[in-house]
Amino acid sequence: MPDIRSIAQRAKNASRILASLPGSTRENALNKMAGKLLQYKAEVMSANAADIAAAPDLTPAFKKRLQVTEKIFDYMVKRLKEAAALPDPVGNILEGKTMPSGLKVRKISVPIGVIAMIYEARPNVTTDAAAVALKSGNAVILKGGSESLQTNRILANAMREAAVEAGIPADVIQLIDSSDHAVVADLLKQDEYIDLIIPRGGKSLIKAISEGTRIPVLKHYDGICHQYIAPDADVTMATDIVINSKCQRVEVCNALETLLIDAAAAQKILPPLASALLDNGVELRGCRECCKIIKECLPATDEDWDTEYLSATLSIRIVNGIDEAIAHIAAHGSGHTDGIITSSMSMADKFIAEVDSASVLVNASTRLSGGGDYGMGAVVGISTDRLHARGPVGPAELCSYKWVAIGNGQLRD
Amino acid sequence: MPDIRSIAQRAKNASRILASLPGSTRENALNKMAGKLLQYKAEVMSANAADIAAAPDLTPAFKKRLQVTEKIFDYMVKRLKEAAALPDPVGNILEGKTMPSGLKVRKISVPIGVIAMIYEARPNVTTDAAAVALKSGNAVILKGGSESLQTNRILANAMREAAVEAGIPADVIQLIDSSDHAVVADLLKQDEYIDLIIPRGGKSLIKAISEGTRIPVLKHYDGICHQYIAPDADVTMATDIVINSKCQRVEVCNALETLLIDAAAAQKILPPLASALLDNGVELRGCRECCKIIKECLPATDEDWDTEYLSATLSIRIVNGIDEAIAHIAAHGSGHTDGIITSSMSMADKFIAEVDSASVLVNASTRLSGGGDYGMGAVVGISTDRLHARGPVGPAELCSYKWVAIGNGQLRD
């Protein structure tokens, strides 16, 4: 098993050097990382094929996360370049004021330090996390799902090579090259060196990590995302948004899991919408009223409303009015992403004010709640926490700050 | 023992109601709280006298924290009024942009929810914490040191009365009326209802709390604060700043604990400075070089450099150059507040860039690193964490945010 304490210590040392380097060096390194990825493309693809071959009993959703398709590979390269081009989040004056005493007070963004990412077998997270961490001047320790280890090894080595060529210590990016579960327990003990843990994966894993460490944890719980179709929703817009929210990529946290349709709109909207969903291969599970209207709909159980399917299944519930929709989301949602489809500004305002989720959308696909579509570039995930960062976690969210106060002899009275 | 789960549940319900009320209601409640405090002044003072009488073996520092003097009482009232007058931190658009797709993306500040404060026997924290929490739309559960229970009971009841008169549920402010240590263990389990724990007190207590809960913890570790006197420092300014940093209030976290003097300035500055410190009743513990110059100085042990005295004791070390000063602070500081006294901008810039503390000061007293002197009004403390809030924690720091995205049918490609 790798020596985790030594990895964490090296990360801390590398982070101190990284913090002293200018943004242009980090930008340059990110561009070189994109180039290295292209250079090692064949190796990445064959390592990924080997990872997939080594795990033959994968569910379709698991395989879709693990597989580096051409499209995903391009996306990984693009994300690195995008991160390079983003404005530098470090060293910005976030607030500045001169107090009546003459004391000049400034709040300046600084890197957090060392970040440990514990995540699923999803290779694009390896490059996204390294991109976001490096952009924000942090060292990162990567512990991806064991099924993706061969792919991750190539990716991490390529990025480390690029870092060194840009004049940055390789240890700003370290992969834990082990399938041993005990490494996570060891990581949790390194509070002397690690400043933040970002775990992704099952709720029970994240809960266990949060409880077993003194290191702050940024939690990425599940996305039980809703769309509520108000009585006045446009049928075509509602259909397009629901199909996109559910079908564009089913295995991700901001995919739609439960559709709420207002009873006043159900007779009109549900038949064409259900037919479009069925055409897209979605299994429907509905409340009693929904099953009356759509004969292909299976009856939903209580459990369905609390389930993140991450697959081509959708639960549908007919609700009486916006208050019932908001109450359903409060009771069953996970505070990740919830939307309303309406043409009424007052309905939209009420939904925005009363739905307590990281992202609240009006007339847009749930799939848009993410870094790219919010103009943040690469992100390490979507936080369901309320502290530090909520929603997409990009470079600015991986910064801390310090207060600098410059005086000419000011004292406390 | 009080039913902590029920207290937490009531706090969550009250926080939901509070979040729906406008800023003007919270402002009005804070002003009413200041008025109620004045109305109950006699009760507060006699309860405080009873608290002090019940604990006769107090150290001077402990008594100074526990005692509500006239000055501290006035300060408590003033802080409530100041909080009322501060701009509303809730509902602000922190970022706003329209994406190329036409999606309007906004980041809006919202309350965190329910905050549990666990703190020392210091009654002004009771009112400050309630003020900051209420200003930011949060419900607060207060668990102050047992020695202050009688004082806190009067304060909490006065503030609850004022809240109700302003149309806010009393349960936005709840005091845990118990000296039983088991209540803290119970509080840590309420992750369903409590969104943030802010513990203050000994390092071991804070560590135990962080490790024993899934609830995010904002840590207020100790303040081993330094001033470094550079060779070119003005003697009068250096003396005034050091005296104020050390003596203005010795028992608080931003009081000076270790003075670093450059060897090039020691012969000139140390004799008058030491004499001023001795006149102020400060015990000096110095390195060997320091003891050679100042005969009243006791020899410092290794332990002194890592000690937060919280009393009229100061350790003094003569260092060779700014790099040695910065290295000493990195090795022995607590990342709270550290300052330099210099007339050189390049020295100041180097110190600012390389000292990794929540507050870095130039030519100013360490006692200024706080909410009031940074224009933040009342604060619940000074965070030594790097996540969420670093340095003074005021109303803006007790807010989270949500993303709101308004479209007209935008989909993910």
Short mmCIF file of N, CA and C in Angstrom, two decimals, chain B residues 51-179:
data_model
loop_
_atom_site.label_atom_id
_atom_site.label_comp_id
_atom_site.label_asym_id
_atom_site.label_seq_id
_atom_site.Cartn_x
_atom_site.Cartn_y
_atom_site.Cartn_z
N ASP B 51 -23.35 34.59 38.83
CA ASP B 51 -22.47 33.64 38.12
C ASP B 51 -21.05 33.72 38.66
N ILE B 52 -20.58 34.96 38.85
CA ILE B 52 -19.20 35.14 39.32
C ILE B 52 -19.05 34.64 40.77
N ALA B 53 -20.07 34.92 41.58
CA ALA B 53 -20.02 34.49 42.98
C ALA B 53 -20.03 32.95 43.07
N ALA B 54 -20.71 32.31 42.11
CA ALA B 54 -20.84 30.84 42.15
C ALA B 54 -19.55 30.15 41.73
N ALA B 55 -18.60 30.89 41.19
CA ALA B 55 -17.35 30.27 40.72
C ALA B 55 -16.18 31.06 41.27
N PRO B 56 -15.87 30.86 42.54
CA PRO B 56 -14.91 31.78 43.19
C PRO B 56 -13.45 31.57 42.80
N ASP B 57 -13.10 30.41 42.24
CA ASP B 57 -11.68 30.14 41.97
C ASP B 57 -11.27 30.51 40.54
N LEU B 58 -11.87 31.55 40.02
CA LEU B 58 -11.60 31.93 38.63
C LEU B 58 -10.21 32.52 38.48
N THR B 59 -9.54 32.20 37.37
CA THR B 59 -8.30 32.90 37.04
C THR B 59 -8.69 34.32 36.59
N PRO B 60 -7.75 35.26 36.66
CA PRO B 60 -8.10 36.63 36.22
C PRO B 60 -8.62 36.66 34.78
N ALA B 61 -8.00 35.85 33.88
CA ALA B 61 -8.43 35.86 32.47
C ALA B 61 -9.85 35.32 32.34
N PHE B 62 -10.14 34.25 33.09
CA PHE B 62 -11.48 33.65 33.03
C PHE B 62 -12.51 34.65 33.54
N LYS B 63 -12.17 35.31 34.66
CA LYS B 63 -13.12 36.27 35.24
C LYS B 63 -13.37 37.44 34.29
N LYS B 64 -12.31 37.86 33.62
CA LYS B 64 -12.44 38.99 32.70
C LYS B 64 -13.38 38.64 31.55
N ARG B 65 -13.35 37.38 31.10
CA ARG B 65 -14.26 36.95 30.04
C ARG B 65 -15.69 36.86 30.54
N LEU B 66 -15.83 36.35 31.79
CA LEU B 66 -17.17 36.09 32.33
C LEU B 66 -17.88 37.38 32.76
N GLN B 67 -17.11 38.35 33.21
CA GLN B 67 -17.73 39.53 33.82
C GLN B 67 -18.33 40.50 32.79
N VAL B 68 -19.58 40.87 33.04
CA VAL B 68 -20.22 41.91 32.23
C VAL B 68 -20.03 43.24 32.96
N THR B 69 -19.00 43.96 32.55
CA THR B 69 -18.78 45.29 33.13
C THR B 69 -19.75 46.27 32.45
N GLU B 70 -19.80 47.47 32.98
CA GLU B 70 -20.63 48.51 32.35
C GLU B 70 -20.21 48.69 30.88
N LYS B 71 -18.89 48.70 30.69
CA LYS B 71 -18.36 48.93 29.35
C LYS B 71 -18.77 47.78 28.41
N ILE B 72 -18.67 46.56 28.90
CA ILE B 72 -19.04 45.42 28.05
C ILE B 72 -20.54 45.41 27.79
N PHE B 73 -21.32 45.76 28.82
CA PHE B 73 -22.77 45.80 28.61
C PHE B 73 -23.12 46.82 27.51
N ASP B 74 -22.53 48.00 27.62
CA ASP B 74 -22.79 49.03 26.59
C ASP B 74 -22.41 48.52 25.21
N TYR B 75 -21.30 47.80 25.17
CA TYR B 75 -20.79 47.24 23.93
C TYR B 75 -21.77 46.22 23.35
N MET B 76 -22.35 45.38 24.22
CA MET B 76 -23.32 44.38 23.77
C MET B 76 -24.53 45.05 23.11
N VAL B 77 -25.00 46.11 23.78
CA VAL B 77 -26.16 46.85 23.24
C VAL B 77 -25.79 47.50 21.91
N LYS B 78 -24.60 48.08 21.88
CA LYS B 78 -24.14 48.78 20.69
C LYS B 78 -24.01 47.81 19.51
N ARG B 79 -23.50 46.61 19.79
CA ARG B 79 -23.33 45.61 18.74
C ARG B 79 -24.67 45.20 18.12
N LEU B 80 -25.69 45.08 18.95
CA LEU B 80 -27.02 44.74 18.43
C LEU B 80 -27.52 45.84 17.50
N LYS B 81 -27.33 47.09 17.94
CA LYS B 81 -27.77 48.23 17.11
C LYS B 81 -26.97 48.31 15.82
N GLU B 82 -25.66 48.07 15.95
CA GLU B 82 -24.81 48.08 14.75
C GLU B 82 -25.25 47.01 13.76
N ALA B 83 -25.56 45.82 14.28
CA ALA B 83 -26.00 44.73 13.40
C ALA B 83 -27.29 45.13 12.68
N ALA B 84 -28.17 45.78 13.43
CA ALA B 84 -29.43 46.24 12.82
C ALA B 84 -29.14 47.17 11.64
N ALA B 85 -28.16 48.04 11.83
CA ALA B 85 -27.89 49.07 10.83
C ALA B 85 -27.07 48.58 9.65
N LEU B 86 -26.44 47.42 9.78
CA LEU B 86 -25.62 46.91 8.66
C LEU B 86 -26.50 46.61 7.45
N PRO B 87 -25.93 46.66 6.24
CA PRO B 87 -26.72 46.27 5.07
C PRO B 87 -27.16 44.81 5.18
N ASP B 88 -28.32 44.51 4.62
CA ASP B 88 -28.86 43.14 4.68
C ASP B 88 -27.99 42.20 3.83
N PRO B 89 -27.42 41.14 4.44
CA PRO B 89 -26.58 40.25 3.64
C PRO B 89 -27.38 39.20 2.86
N VAL B 90 -28.69 39.16 3.05
CA VAL B 90 -29.51 38.11 2.43
C VAL B 90 -30.18 38.64 1.16
N GLY B 91 -30.25 37.79 0.14
CA GLY B 91 -30.97 38.16 -1.09
C GLY B 91 -30.16 39.02 -2.02
N ASN B 92 -28.87 39.14 -1.76
CA ASN B 92 -28.02 39.94 -2.65
C ASN B 92 -27.59 39.13 -3.86
N ILE B 93 -27.52 39.78 -5.01
CA ILE B 93 -27.00 39.13 -6.21
C ILE B 93 -25.48 39.21 -6.15
N LEU B 94 -24.83 38.09 -5.88
CA LEU B 94 -23.37 38.07 -5.70
C LEU B 94 -22.67 38.02 -7.05
N GLU B 95 -23.32 37.38 -8.01
CA GLU B 95 -22.81 37.34 -9.38
C GLU B 95 -24.03 37.32 -10.28
N GLY B 96 -23.91 37.89 -11.46
CA GLY B 96 -25.01 37.83 -12.41
C GLY B 96 -24.45 37.92 -13.81
N LYS B 97 -24.85 37.00 -14.67
CA LYS B 97 -24.35 37.05 -16.05
C LYS B 97 -25.38 36.41 -16.97
N THR B 98 -25.34 36.83 -18.21
CA THR B 98 -26.17 36.19 -19.22
C THR B 98 -25.25 35.40 -20.12
N MET B 99 -25.50 34.09 -20.20
CA MET B 99 -24.63 33.21 -20.99
C MET B 99 -24.95 33.37 -22.47
N PRO B 100 -24.01 32.96 -23.36
CA PRO B 100 -24.27 33.08 -24.79
C PRO B 100 -25.59 32.41 -25.21
N SER B 101 -26.00 31.38 -24.48
CA SER B 101 -27.27 30.69 -24.79
C SER B 101 -28.48 31.53 -24.44
N GLY B 102 -28.28 32.65 -23.73
CA GLY B 102 -29.39 33.46 -23.27
C GLY B 102 -29.81 33.13 -21.84
N LEU B 103 -29.22 32.08 -21.28
CA LEU B 103 -29.54 31.70 -19.91
C LEU B 103 -29.03 32.78 -18.95
N LYS B 104 -29.94 33.31 -18.12
CA LYS B 104 -29.56 34.33 -17.14
C LYS B 104 -29.20 33.64 -15.84
N VAL B 105 -27.94 33.71 -15.47
CA VAL B 105 -27.45 32.99 -14.30
C VAL B 105 -27.14 33.98 -13.18
N ARG B 106 -27.70 33.73 -12.00
CA ARG B 106 -27.44 34.60 -10.86
C ARG B 106 -27.08 33.77 -9.63
N LYS B 107 -26.19 34.33 -8.85
CA LYS B 107 -25.81 33.69 -7.59
C LYS B 107 -26.34 34.60 -6.48
N ILE B 108 -27.24 34.08 -5.66
CA ILE B 108 -27.96 34.92 -4.70
C ILE B 108 -27.70 34.45 -3.28
N SER B 109 -27.40 35.38 -2.37
CA SER B 109 -27.10 34.99 -0.99
C SER B 109 -28.37 34.57 -0.26
N VAL B 110 -28.27 33.48 0.49
CA VAL B 110 -29.39 32.96 1.29
C VAL B 110 -28.84 32.60 2.68
N PRO B 111 -29.71 32.52 3.68
CA PRO B 111 -29.20 32.11 5.01
C PRO B 111 -28.68 30.67 4.95
N ILE B 112 -27.78 30.32 5.88
CA ILE B 112 -27.30 28.94 5.97
C ILE B 112 -28.41 28.06 6.51
N GLY B 113 -29.12 28.50 7.55
CA GLY B 113 -30.21 27.72 8.12
C GLY B 113 -30.18 27.73 9.64
N VAL B 114 -29.61 26.68 10.23
CA VAL B 114 -29.54 26.59 11.69
C VAL B 114 -28.07 26.48 12.10
N ILE B 115 -27.66 27.36 13.01
CA ILE B 115 -26.27 27.39 13.46
C ILE B 115 -26.22 27.11 14.96
N ALA B 116 -25.36 26.18 15.34
CA ALA B 116 -25.15 25.91 16.77
C ALA B 116 -23.81 26.52 17.19
N MET B 117 -23.87 27.38 18.21
CA MET B 117 -22.66 28.01 18.77
C MET B 117 -22.34 27.32 20.08
N ILE B 118 -21.13 26.81 20.19
CA ILE B 118 -20.67 26.21 21.45
C ILE B 118 -19.48 27.06 21.89
N TYR B 119 -19.59 27.74 23.02
CA TYR B 119 -18.57 28.75 23.34
C TYR B 119 -18.27 28.84 24.82
N GLU B 120 -17.25 29.63 25.09
CA GLU B 120 -16.76 29.79 26.45
C GLU B 120 -17.74 30.62 27.29
N ALA B 121 -17.43 30.75 28.57
CA ALA B 121 -18.31 31.51 29.48
C ALA B 121 -18.06 33.00 29.29
N ARG B 122 -18.63 33.54 28.23
CA ARG B 122 -18.36 34.93 27.85
C ARG B 122 -19.67 35.50 27.34
N PRO B 123 -20.40 36.17 28.21
CA PRO B 123 -21.78 36.56 27.87
C PRO B 123 -21.93 37.43 26.63
N ASN B 124 -20.90 38.23 26.30
CA ASN B 124 -21.09 39.07 25.11
C ASN B 124 -21.14 38.24 23.83
N VAL B 125 -20.63 37.01 23.87
CA VAL B 125 -20.76 36.13 22.71
C VAL B 125 -22.23 35.73 22.51
N THR B 126 -22.96 35.62 23.59
CA THR B 126 -24.39 35.26 23.50
C THR B 126 -25.14 36.28 22.66
N THR B 127 -24.91 37.56 22.95
CA THR B 127 -25.63 38.58 22.20
C THR B 127 -25.03 38.79 20.81
N ASP B 128 -23.70 38.75 20.72
CA ASP B 128 -23.06 38.91 19.40
C ASP B 128 -23.50 37.79 18.45
N ALA B 129 -23.50 36.56 18.93
CA ALA B 129 -23.85 35.42 18.06
C ALA B 129 -25.31 35.52 17.62
N ALA B 130 -26.18 35.90 18.55
CA ALA B 130 -27.59 36.04 18.19
C ALA B 130 -27.76 37.17 17.18
N ALA B 131 -27.02 38.26 17.38
CA ALA B 131 -27.12 39.40 16.46
C ALA B 131 -26.68 39.01 15.06
N VAL B 132 -25.54 38.35 14.96
CA VAL B 132 -25.00 37.99 13.64
C VAL B 132 -25.91 36.95 12.97
N ALA B 133 -26.37 35.97 13.75
CA ALA B 133 -27.24 34.92 13.18
C ALA B 133 -28.54 35.53 12.67
N LEU B 134 -29.17 36.36 13.50
CA LEU B 134 -30.46 36.93 13.11
C LEU B 134 -30.30 37.87 11.90
N LYS B 135 -29.22 38.66 11.90
CA LYS B 135 -28.99 39.56 10.78
C LYS B 135 -28.93 38.79 9.47
N SER B 136 -28.34 37.61 9.52
CA SER B 136 -28.16 36.82 8.30
C SER B 136 -29.28 35.81 8.08
N GLY B 137 -30.38 35.93 8.85
CA GLY B 137 -31.56 35.10 8.61
C GLY B 137 -31.45 33.67 9.11
N ASN B 138 -30.51 33.43 10.02
CA ASN B 138 -30.32 32.08 10.55
C ASN B 138 -30.94 31.94 11.94
N ALA B 139 -31.40 30.73 12.25
CA ALA B 139 -31.74 30.41 13.63
C ALA B 139 -30.47 29.99 14.33
N VAL B 140 -30.39 30.26 15.64
CA VAL B 140 -29.16 29.93 16.38
C VAL B 140 -29.50 29.17 17.66
N ILE B 141 -28.69 28.17 17.93
CA ILE B 141 -28.77 27.41 19.18
C ILE B 141 -27.51 27.75 19.96
N LEU B 142 -27.68 28.29 21.16
CA LEU B 142 -26.55 28.79 21.94
C LEU B 142 -26.22 27.85 23.09
N LYS B 143 -24.97 27.41 23.14
CA LYS B 143 -24.50 26.60 24.28
C LYS B 143 -23.24 27.28 24.82
N GLY B 144 -23.46 28.18 25.78
CA GLY B 144 -22.34 28.89 26.37
C GLY B 144 -21.76 28.12 27.55
N GLY B 145 -20.59 28.53 28.00
CA GLY B 145 -19.96 27.90 29.16
C GLY B 145 -20.88 27.92 30.37
N SER B 146 -20.91 26.83 31.13
CA SER B 146 -21.85 26.68 32.25
C SER B 146 -21.72 27.80 33.27
N GLU B 147 -20.51 28.32 33.45
CA GLU B 147 -20.29 29.36 34.46
C GLU B 147 -21.09 30.62 34.16
N SER B 148 -21.53 30.78 32.90
CA SER B 148 -22.26 32.00 32.52
C SER B 148 -23.76 31.75 32.36
N LEU B 149 -24.25 30.61 32.86
CA LEU B 149 -25.62 30.20 32.54
C LEU B 149 -26.68 31.18 33.04
N GLN B 150 -26.48 31.71 34.24
CA GLN B 150 -27.51 32.62 34.77
C GLN B 150 -27.58 33.91 33.94
N THR B 151 -26.42 34.42 33.57
CA THR B 151 -26.38 35.63 32.73
C THR B 151 -27.02 35.33 31.37
N ASN B 152 -26.61 34.21 30.76
CA ASN B 152 -27.10 33.87 29.43
C ASN B 152 -28.62 33.68 29.40
N ARG B 153 -29.15 33.13 30.51
CA ARG B 153 -30.60 32.89 30.58
C ARG B 153 -31.35 34.22 30.43
N ILE B 154 -30.90 35.25 31.15
CA ILE B 154 -31.56 36.57 31.07
C ILE B 154 -31.39 37.14 29.66
N LEU B 155 -30.18 37.04 29.12
CA LEU B 155 -29.91 37.61 27.79
C LEU B 155 -30.77 36.94 26.72
N ALA B 156 -30.81 35.61 26.75
CA ALA B 156 -31.55 34.88 25.72
C ALA B 156 -33.05 35.18 25.83
N ASN B 157 -33.56 35.21 27.07
CA ASN B 157 -34.99 35.50 27.22
C ASN B 157 -35.33 36.90 26.74
N ALA B 158 -34.47 37.85 27.02
CA ALA B 158 -34.70 39.22 26.56
C ALA B 158 -34.74 39.27 25.04
N MET B 159 -33.81 38.58 24.41
CA MET B 159 -33.74 38.61 22.94
C MET B 159 -34.93 37.87 22.33
N ARG B 160 -35.34 36.77 22.96
CA ARG B 160 -36.51 36.02 22.45
C ARG B 160 -37.78 36.88 22.54
N GLU B 161 -37.93 37.57 23.65
CA GLU B 161 -39.08 38.47 23.82
C GLU B 161 -39.11 39.51 22.69
N ALA B 162 -37.93 40.08 22.42
CA ALA B 162 -37.85 41.11 21.38
C ALA B 162 -38.18 40.53 20.01
N ALA B 163 -37.70 39.32 19.73
CA ALA B 163 -37.98 38.68 18.44
C ALA B 163 -39.49 38.54 18.25
N VAL B 164 -40.15 38.02 19.28
CA VAL B 164 -41.59 37.80 19.18
C VAL B 164 -42.31 39.13 18.94
N GLU B 165 -41.89 40.17 19.65
CA GLU B 165 -42.52 41.49 19.46
C GLU B 165 -42.33 42.00 18.03
N ALA B 166 -41.26 41.53 17.38
CA ALA B 166 -41.01 41.96 16.00
C ALA B 166 -41.66 41.02 14.99
N GLY B 167 -42.37 40.00 15.48
CA GLY B 167 -43.08 39.10 14.56
C GLY B 167 -42.25 37.92 14.09
N ILE B 168 -41.22 37.59 14.85
CA ILE B 168 -40.32 36.48 14.50
C ILE B 168 -40.49 35.39 15.57
N PRO B 169 -40.51 34.10 15.18
CA PRO B 169 -40.67 33.06 16.20
C PRO B 169 -39.54 33.13 17.23
N ALA B 170 -39.88 32.96 18.51
CA ALA B 170 -38.88 33.02 19.58
C ALA B 170 -37.77 32.00 19.32
N ASP B 171 -38.12 30.85 18.71
CA ASP B 171 -37.15 29.76 18.57
C ASP B 171 -36.04 30.03 17.56
N VAL B 172 -36.00 31.20 16.95
CA VAL B 172 -34.81 31.54 16.17
C VAL B 172 -33.61 31.71 17.10
N ILE B 173 -33.87 31.98 18.39
CA ILE B 173 -32.79 32.05 19.39
C ILE B 173 -33.15 31.09 20.52
N GLN B 174 -32.36 30.04 20.68
CA GLN B 174 -32.60 29.10 21.77
C GLN B 174 -31.30 28.91 22.55
N LEU B 175 -31.44 29.01 23.88
CA LEU B 175 -30.30 28.75 24.76
C LEU B 175 -30.45 27.35 25.32
N ILE B 176 -29.40 26.58 25.30
CA ILE B 176 -29.44 25.26 25.94
C ILE B 176 -29.18 25.47 27.42
N ASP B 177 -30.26 25.34 28.17
CA ASP B 177 -30.25 25.71 29.58
C ASP B 177 -29.84 24.50 30.42
N SER B 178 -28.57 24.16 30.32
CA SER B 178 -28.09 22.97 31.00
C SER B 178 -26.59 23.05 31.17
N SER B 179 -26.09 22.49 32.26
CA SER B 179 -24.64 22.43 32.47
C SER B 179 -24.13 21.04 32.15
#
